[in-house]
Coordinates of C-alpha atoms and ligand atoms in Angstrom, one line a residue:
X1 CA -5.4 -7.1 -18.9
X2 CA -6.6 -7.6 -15.4
X3 CA -7.5 -4.4 -13.5
X4 CA -4.9 -3.5 -10.9
X5 CA -3.2 -0.7 -9.1
X6 CA -1.0 -0.3 -12.2
X7 CA -3.9 1.3 -13.9
X8 CA -4.4 3.8 -11.0
X9 CA -1.5 5.4 -9.1
X10 CA 1.0 7.2 -11.5
X11 CA -1.3 6.9 -14.5
X12 CA -0.2 9.5 -17.1
X13 CA -2.5 12.4 -17.9
X14 CA -3.9 12.7 -21.4
X15 CA -1.4 14.1 -23.9
X16 CA -1.9 17.6 -25.0
X17 CA -3.2 17.9 -28.6
X18 CA -5.5 14.9 -28.4
X19 CA -8.6 15.3 -30.6
X20 CA -11.9 16.0 -28.8
X21 CA -13.1 12.5 -29.9
X22 CA -10.0 10.9 -28.4
X23 CA -10.5 12.8 -25.1
X24 CA -14.2 11.8 -25.1
X25 CA -13.3 8.1 -25.6
X26 CA -10.5 8.4 -23.1
X27 CA -12.9 9.5 -20.4
X28 CA -15.2 6.5 -20.9
X29 CA -12.2 4.1 -21.1
X30 CA -10.9 5.4 -17.7
X31 CA -14.4 5.1 -16.2
X32 CA -14.7 1.5 -17.4
X33 CA -11.3 0.6 -16.1
X34 CA -12.1 2.1 -12.7
X35 CA -15.3 0.0 -12.5
X36 CA -13.4 -3.1 -13.4
X37 CA -10.6 -2.4 -10.9
X38 CA -13.1 -1.7 -8.0
X39 CA -14.9 -4.9 -8.9
X40 CA -11.8 -6.9 -7.9
X41 CA -10.5 -4.8 -5.1
X42 CA -11.1 -4.4 -1.4
X43 CA -12.4 -0.9 -0.9
X44 CA -11.6 0.0 2.7
X45 CA -11.8 3.8 2.6
X46 CA -13.7 4.7 5.7
X47 CA -15.5 7.6 4.1
X48 CA -16.9 5.6 1.1
X49 CA -19.6 3.1 0.4
X50 CA -21.2 1.5 -2.6
X51 CA -24.8 2.6 -3.6
X52 CA -27.5 0.2 -4.7
X53 CA -28.7 0.1 -8.3
X54 CA -31.8 2.0 -7.2
X55 CA -29.7 4.9 -5.9
X56 CA -27.8 4.9 -9.2
X57 CA -31.0 5.0 -11.1
X58 CA -32.3 8.0 -9.2
X59 CA -28.9 9.7 -9.9
X60 CA -29.3 9.6 -13.7
X61 CA -32.9 11.0 -13.6
X62 CA -33.9 14.3 -15.1
X63 CA -34.0 15.8 -11.6
X64 CA -30.2 16.4 -12.2
X65 CA -31.0 19.0 -14.8
X66 CA -33.4 21.1 -12.8
X67 CA -33.3 23.9 -10.2
X68 CA -35.5 23.9 -7.1
X69 CA -34.2 26.8 -5.1
X70 CA -35.8 27.3 -1.7
X71 CA -38.0 25.0 0.4
X72 CA -40.7 22.6 -0.9
X73 CA -43.9 24.6 -1.5
X74 CA -41.9 27.9 -1.5
X75 CA -39.7 27.4 -4.6
X76 CA -38.3 30.2 -6.7
X77 CA -38.8 28.2 -9.9
X78 CA -41.8 26.5 -11.6
X79 CA -41.6 22.8 -12.6
X80 CA -41.0 21.5 -9.1
X81 CA -44.2 19.5 -8.4
X82 CA -42.5 16.1 -8.3
X83 CA -39.3 17.4 -6.9
X84 CA -41.3 18.8 -3.9
X85 CA -43.0 15.4 -3.5
X86 CA -39.7 13.6 -3.3
X87 CA -38.0 16.2 -1.1
X88 CA -40.9 16.1 1.4
X89 CA -40.5 12.3 1.5
X90 CA -36.7 12.6 1.8
X91 CA -36.9 14.9 4.8
X92 CA -39.5 12.8 6.5
X93 CA -37.3 9.7 6.1
X94 CA -34.3 11.6 7.5
X95 CA -36.3 12.8 10.5
X96 CA -37.5 9.3 11.1
X97 CA -34.0 7.7 10.9
X98 CA -32.5 10.2 13.4
X99 CA -35.7 10.9 15.5
X100 CA -35.2 14.6 14.7
X101 CA -37.9 17.3 14.6
X102 CA -36.2 19.0 11.7
X103 CA -34.1 17.9 8.7
X104 CA -32.6 19.9 5.9
X105 CA -31.5 17.4 3.2
X106 CA -30.3 20.0 0.7
X107 CA -26.6 20.5 1.7
X108 CA -24.5 19.0 -1.2
X109 CA -21.8 17.7 1.2
X110 CA -20.9 17.2 4.8
X111 CA -18.6 20.2 4.5
X112 CA -21.5 22.4 3.3
X113 CA -23.6 21.0 6.2
X114 CA -20.9 22.1 8.7
X115 CA -20.7 25.5 7.0
X116 CA -24.4 25.9 7.3
X117 CA -24.1 25.4 11.1
X118 CA -21.1 27.8 11.3
X119 CA -23.1 30.4 9.4
X120 CA -26.3 30.0 11.3
X121 CA -24.7 30.0 14.8
X122 CA -21.5 32.0 14.7
X123 CA -19.8 35.0 13.0
X124 CA -16.3 35.4 11.6
X125 CA -13.9 36.1 14.4
X126 CA -15.7 33.8 16.9
X127 CA -14.0 30.8 18.2
X128 CA -14.9 27.1 17.8
X129 CA -13.9 24.1 19.9
X130 CA -13.1 21.1 17.7
X131 CA -10.9 18.1 17.5
X132 CA -7.5 18.5 15.8
X133 CA -6.9 16.5 12.6
X134 CA -4.7 13.8 14.3
X135 CA -7.3 13.6 17.1
X136 CA -10.0 12.9 14.5
X137 CA -11.0 16.3 13.4
X138 CA -12.2 16.8 9.8
X139 CA -10.7 19.4 7.4
X140 CA -14.0 21.3 7.6
X141 CA -13.3 21.8 11.3
X142 CA -9.8 23.1 10.6
X143 CA -7.8 26.2 11.3
X144 CA -7.1 29.0 8.7
X145 CA -3.4 28.2 8.6
X146 CA -4.2 24.6 7.5
X147 CA -6.8 25.9 5.0
X148 CA -9.5 24.3 7.1
X149 CA -13.0 25.3 6.2
X150 CA -13.9 26.7 9.6
X151 CA -10.9 29.1 9.6
X152 CA -10.4 29.8 5.9
X153 CA -14.0 30.1 4.8
X154 CA -15.9 31.3 7.9
X155 CA -13.1 33.0 9.8
X156 CA -13.5 31.0 13.0
X157 CA -10.6 30.7 15.4
X158 CA -10.3 27.0 16.2
X159 CA -9.4 25.8 19.6
X160 CA -8.6 22.1 20.0
X161 CA -10.1 19.7 22.6
X162 CA -7.5 18.0 24.8
X163 CA -7.3 14.4 23.6
X164 CA -6.4 11.2 25.3
X165 CA -4.4 9.0 22.8
X166 CA -4.7 5.8 24.8
X167 CA -8.5 6.1 24.9
X168 CA -8.5 7.7 21.4
X169 CA -11.1 10.1 22.7
X170 CA -11.7 13.6 23.9
X171 CA -10.5 14.3 27.4
X172 CA -13.6 15.4 29.4
X173 CA -11.8 16.9 32.4
X174 CA -9.2 18.6 30.2
X175 CA -11.9 20.1 28.1
X176 CA -13.7 21.6 31.1
X177 CA -10.5 23.0 32.4
X178 CA -9.7 24.5 28.9
X179 CA -13.1 26.0 28.5
X180 CA -12.9 27.6 32.0
X181 CA -9.5 29.1 31.0
X182 CA -10.9 30.4 27.7
X183 CA -13.8 32.0 29.6
X184 CA -11.4 33.8 31.9
X185 CA -9.4 35.0 28.9
X186 CA -10.8 35.6 25.4
X187 CA -14.3 34.3 26.2
X188 CA -16.0 31.0 25.5
X189 CA -16.2 29.7 21.9
X190 CA -19.5 30.1 20.1
X191 CA -19.6 26.6 18.7
X192 CA -18.5 23.2 20.1
X193 CA -17.9 20.6 17.4
X194 CA -18.0 17.0 18.4
X195 CA -17.6 14.0 16.0
X196 CA -15.2 13.8 13.2
X197 CA -13.3 11.9 10.7
X198 CA -11.0 9.4 12.5
X199 CA -13.7 8.2 14.8
X200 CA -13.4 4.9 16.7
X201 CA -15.4 5.5 19.9
X202 CA -18.5 7.5 20.8
X203 CA -17.6 11.0 21.8
X204 CA -18.5 12.2 25.4
X205 CA -21.6 14.1 24.3
X206 CA -23.6 13.2 27.4
X207 CA -20.7 14.2 29.6
X208 CA -20.0 17.5 27.9
X209 CA -23.0 18.9 26.1
X210 CA -24.7 20.5 29.1
X211 CA -21.4 22.1 30.3
X212 CA -20.7 23.4 26.8
X213 CA -24.2 24.8 26.3
X214 CA -24.1 26.4 29.8
X215 CA -20.9 28.0 28.7
X216 CA -22.7 29.6 25.7
X217 CA -21.8 27.3 22.9
X218 CA -24.0 25.8 20.2
X219 CA -23.1 22.1 20.2
X220 CA -23.0 20.4 16.8
X221 CA -22.1 16.7 16.3
X222 CA -20.5 15.9 13.0
X223 CA -21.9 12.5 12.3
X224 CA -20.5 12.3 8.7
X225 CA -18.8 9.0 9.3
X226 CA -21.1 7.3 11.8
X227 CA -24.6 8.5 10.6
X228 CA -25.6 5.0 9.4
X229 CA -24.5 3.5 12.7
X230 CA -26.5 6.2 14.6
X231 CA -29.6 5.5 12.5
X232 CA -29.1 1.8 12.9
X233 CA -28.9 2.1 16.7
X234 CA -25.3 0.9 17.0
X235 CA -23.4 4.0 18.1
X236 CA -24.4 6.9 20.3
X237 CA -27.5 9.0 19.8
X238 CA -26.2 12.6 19.8
X239 CA -29.5 14.4 19.6
X240 CA -30.8 12.6 22.7
X241 CA -27.4 13.0 24.5
X242 CA -27.5 16.8 24.2
X243 CA -26.2 18.0 20.9
X244 CA -28.2 20.9 19.4
X245 CA -27.7 19.8 15.8
X246 CA -26.3 16.9 13.9
X247 CA -24.5 17.2 10.5
X248 CA -23.9 14.2 8.4
X249 CA -22.8 13.0 5.0
X250 CA -25.1 10.6 3.3
X251 CA -22.6 8.1 1.8
X252 CA -20.2 6.8 4.4
X253 CA -22.1 4.4 6.7
X254 CA -25.4 5.6 5.1
X255 CA -26.3 4.1 1.7
X256 CA -26.6 7.3 -0.3
X257 CA -25.0 9.2 -3.1
X258 CA -22.4 11.8 -2.0
X259 CA -24.2 14.5 -0.1
X260 CA -24.9 16.1 3.3
X261 CA -27.7 17.1 5.6
X262 CA -28.4 18.9 8.9
X263 CA -30.8 17.6 11.6
X264 CA -32.0 19.1 14.8
X265 CA -34.9 20.6 16.7
X266 CA -37.4 23.1 15.5
X267 CA -35.7 25.9 17.4
X268 CA -32.7 25.7 15.0
X269 CA -34.7 25.2 11.8
X270 CA -35.0 28.7 10.5
X271 CA -31.3 29.6 11.0
X272 CA -30.2 26.4 9.1
X273 CA -32.7 26.9 6.3
X274 CA -31.5 30.4 5.6
X275 CA -27.9 29.4 5.8
X276 CA -28.4 26.5 3.3
X277 CA -30.4 28.7 0.9
X278 CA -29.7 31.3 -0.2
X279 CA -26.5 31.3 1.9
X280 CA -24.7 28.2 0.6
X281 CA -26.5 26.6 -2.3
X282 CA -28.4 27.6 -5.4
X283 CA -28.9 24.2 -6.9
X284 CA -28.9 21.5 -4.3
X285 CA -28.3 18.8 -6.8
X286 CA -31.8 17.5 -7.0
X287 CA -30.9 14.1 -8.4
X288 CA -28.7 13.6 -5.4
X289 CA -31.7 14.6 -3.1
X290 CA -33.9 11.9 -4.9
X291 CA -31.1 9.3 -4.5
X292 CA -30.8 10.3 -0.8
X293 CA -34.5 9.6 -0.4
X294 CA -34.1 6.1 -1.9
X295 CA -31.0 5.5 0.3
X296 CA -32.9 6.6 3.4
X297 CA -35.8 4.2 2.6
X298 CA -33.2 1.4 2.3
X299 CA -31.7 2.5 5.7
X300 CA -35.1 2.5 7.3
X301 CA -35.7 -1.1 6.2
X302 CA -32.2 -2.7 6.3
X303 CA -30.1 -0.2 8.3
X304 CA -30.3 -1.8 11.8
X305 CA -29.0 -5.2 10.5
X306 CA -26.4 -3.5 8.4
X307 CA -25.1 -1.4 11.2
X308 CA -24.9 -4.4 13.5
X309 CA -22.8 -6.3 10.9
X310 CA -20.6 -3.2 10.3
X311 CA -19.5 -2.8 13.9
X312 CA -19.0 -6.5 14.3
X313 CA -16.9 -6.6 11.2
X314 CA -14.8 -3.6 12.3
X315 CA -14.1 -5.3 15.6
X316 CA -13.2 -8.6 13.9
X317 CA -10.9 -6.9 11.5
X318 CA -9.1 -5.0 14.3
X319 CA -8.7 -8.1 16.4
X320 CA -7.3 -10.1 13.4
X321 CA -4.9 -7.3 12.4
X322 CA -3.7 -7.1 16.0
X323 CA -3.2 -10.9 16.1
X324 CA -1.3 -10.6 12.7
X325 CA 1.2 -8.3 14.3
X326 CA -0.2 -4.8 13.5
X327 CA -0.3 -2.1 16.1
X328 CA -4.0 -1.3 16.1
X329 CA -5.0 1.9 18.0
X330 CA -7.6 2.0 20.7
X331 CA -6.7 -1.3 22.2
X332 CA -7.7 -0.2 25.7
X333 CA -11.3 0.3 24.5
X334 CA -11.4 -2.9 22.4
X335 CA -10.0 -1.2 19.2
X336 CA -13.2 0.2 17.8
X337 CA -17.0 0.7 18.2
X338 CA -17.5 2.2 14.8
X339 CA -16.9 1.1 11.2
X340 CA -13.3 2.3 11.4
X341 CA -10.0 0.7 12.4
X342 CA -6.8 2.8 12.8
X343 CA -3.4 1.2 12.6
X344 CA 0.0 2.7 13.6
X345 CA 2.3 1.4 10.8
X346 CA 5.5 3.0 11.9
X347 CA 7.0 -0.4 12.8
X348 CA 6.7 -1.3 9.1
X349 CA 7.3 2.0 7.2
X350 CA 4.8 4.9 7.2
X351 CA 1.2 5.5 6.2
X352 CA 2.0 6.9 2.8
X353 CA 4.2 3.9 1.8
X354 CA 1.8 1.4 3.2
X355 CA -1.1 3.0 1.4
X356 CA 0.8 2.8 -1.9
X357 CA 2.0 -0.8 -1.3
X358 CA -1.5 -2.0 -0.5
X359 CA -3.0 -0.3 -3.5
X360 CA -0.7 -2.4 -5.7
X361 CA -2.4 -5.4 -4.1
X362 CA -5.8 -4.0 -4.9
X363 CA -6.4 -3.1 -1.2
X364 CA -7.6 0.5 -1.1
X365 CA -7.0 2.3 2.2
X366 CA -5.9 5.8 3.2
X367 CA -3.0 7.1 5.1
X368 CA -3.9 8.9 8.3
X369 CA -2.3 11.4 10.7
X370 CA -2.5 9.9 14.2
X371 CA -1.8 11.3 17.7
X372 CA 1.9 12.1 18.1
X373 CA 2.6 12.7 14.3
X374 CA 2.7 16.5 14.5
X375 CA 4.9 16.5 17.5
X376 CA 7.2 14.1 15.8
X377 CA 7.3 16.3 12.7
X378 CA 5.5 13.8 10.4
X379 CA 3.7 15.2 7.4
X380 CA 0.3 14.2 6.1
X381 CA 2.0 12.6 3.0
X382 CA 3.9 10.3 5.3
X383 CA 2.0 10.1 8.5
X384 CA 2.2 7.3 11.1
X385 CA -1.0 5.6 10.4
X386 CA -3.6 4.2 8.1
X387 CA -7.3 4.2 8.5
X388 CA -9.6 1.4 7.4
X389 CA -13.4 1.3 7.1
X390 CA -15.6 -1.7 6.6
X391 CA -18.8 0.0 5.5
X392 CA -18.4 -0.9 1.8
X393 CA -17.2 -4.5 2.1
X394 CA -20.0 -5.1 4.6
X395 CA -22.5 -3.7 2.0
X396 CA -21.1 -6.3 -0.4
X397 CA -22.1 -9.0 2.1
X398 CA -18.8 -9.7 3.9
X399 CA -18.9 -11.0 7.4
X400 CA -16.3 -11.7 10.2
X401 CA -14.7 -14.6 8.3
X402 CA -13.9 -12.4 5.4
X403 CA -12.5 -9.7 7.8
X404 CA -10.0 -12.3 9.0
X405 CA -9.0 -13.0 5.4
X406 CA -8.5 -9.3 4.8
X407 CA -6.3 -9.0 7.8
X408 CA -4.2 -12.0 6.5
X409 CA -3.9 -10.4 3.1
X410 CA -2.8 -7.1 4.6
X411 CA -0.3 -8.9 6.8
X412 CA 1.2 -10.7 3.8
X413 CA 1.6 -7.4 2.0
X414 CA 2.8 -5.1 4.8
X415 CA 4.5 -7.4 7.3
X416 CA 5.4 -10.4 5.2
X417 CA 6.7 -8.4 2.2
X418 CA 4.9 -10.7 -0.2
X419 CA 4.9 -9.8 -3.9
X420 CA 1.8 -7.5 -4.4
X421 CA 0.8 -9.4 -7.5
X422 CA 0.4 -12.6 -5.4
X423 CA -1.5 -10.8 -2.7
X424 CA -3.7 -9.3 -5.5
X425 CA -4.6 -12.8 -6.7
X426 CA -5.8 -13.5 -3.2
X427 CA -7.8 -10.3 -3.1
X428 CA -9.5 -11.2 -6.5
X429 CA -10.3 -14.6 -5.3
X430 CA -11.9 -13.2 -2.1
X431 CA -13.9 -10.6 -4.1
X432 CA -15.3 -13.1 -6.6
X433 CA -18.1 -14.2 -4.2
X434 CA -19.1 -10.6 -3.3
X435 CA -20.2 -8.8 -6.4
X436 CA -23.7 -7.6 -5.4
X437 CA -24.9 -4.8 -3.1
X438 CA -26.8 -6.2 -0.1
X439 CA -29.2 -4.5 2.4
X440 CA -31.3 -3.1 -0.4
X441 CA -34.7 -3.7 -2.1
X442 CA -33.3 -4.2 -5.6
X443 CA -29.8 -5.5 -5.9
X444 CA -29.8 -7.3 -9.3
X445 CA -27.2 -5.2 -11.1
X446 CA -23.6 -6.1 -10.0
X447 CA -22.2 -3.5 -7.6
X448 CA -19.5 -2.1 -9.9
X449 CA -21.1 -2.9 -13.3
X450 CA -20.4 -0.1 -15.7
X451 CA -23.7 1.0 -17.3
X452 CA -23.5 2.2 -20.9
X453 CA -26.3 4.5 -22.0
X454 CA -24.8 5.8 -25.3
Ligands
DSN1 N1 -12.0 13.2 3.9 C1 -13.1 12.3 4.1 C2 -13.1 11.8 5.5 O1 -13.7 12.3 6.4 O2 -12.5 10.8 5.6 C3 -14.4 12.9 3.7 O3 -14.6 14.2 4.0

């Protein structure tokens, strides 16, 4: 049977009372089906990418079975000689990619990287200025009542930036006014978080960083989504524009395995190091750290060409979707300057239904809260939008022509109401020619090939 959405959404959990051998076999069967499915789908989740075979090789190394608590040369464990060698290389590559004086590559995720910044530069009860979720904020920036990491885990009170939905960006004058008001009242926040999760246009770091710092805030830029574009010289350069620190994930527009990191100047190094260990990690998943080093080397060699193609592809996809009849957000600014495209789908149904319909056609996207949703009482299960990212299909070698084909397939499924099975055939045909990972030193193994070691 061909892999399709039927194998995914709604799949039944394993029956109770299965033998251990049957459960064991069931796990591998599901893994294989997943690989098959993704090999003939359009993966358009903006927070995902596909790693090279080299990154996958590092991930299954023995580093994954070791501990290396502490900093290279100052470990709490023996047996770390080669781990230190790789980690020193990894941090040097990270510093080079982002032109930073300091890099801590140990955080196991972007959320942990953000928590390290919260822990190093604020205390529970302090306030933080951050984008709200419909304005692009990430759950790790969120309020306690939404179970956001900043509020729930570190006890920060989160104040939202004023946001301009036409420009799909932070409102600079509104922010200054709000901060002046806070200073007159409860006092200025301790942290200003820029960057985020729905992220179409560069944030006004140059315009705001000086003002925010003069108001007593540590300015962090969450580059989880756009890190590969920053490293490739195709977005903004937050550390030069005034941010104190830059947090990132290593696997969205970067080529890595899932992971995080913090970058900045020497002045912030000790606070971050202490927060990461012993504060937030014991094992920093050493195999992931090795795979980050491999991915950073790939980014140093191929990242500029890749980032150029990504932003060109995103713009092409946005324009083609708009021409096909979708309401693409950010039109006033040319739809996007990142890897993302955001679409208001309320004219067709809602983000949850569109996500599910597209999945049946092997087009994998995520629903998205967009500006106006909360006021209109829309919930995150059925928000007004969807978010698309082209990082993964670009890594597979797709260019602007393929973006136009993707827009046409999406139009057939969402606007034309075409049978998902027919759209799925079109998706499979398109994917046939794009089976290898590009922008890497060694891309022989097909991108989604299931590797059996047993
Ligand atoms: N939730 C993912 C995102 O930012 O899109 C990853 O944290």
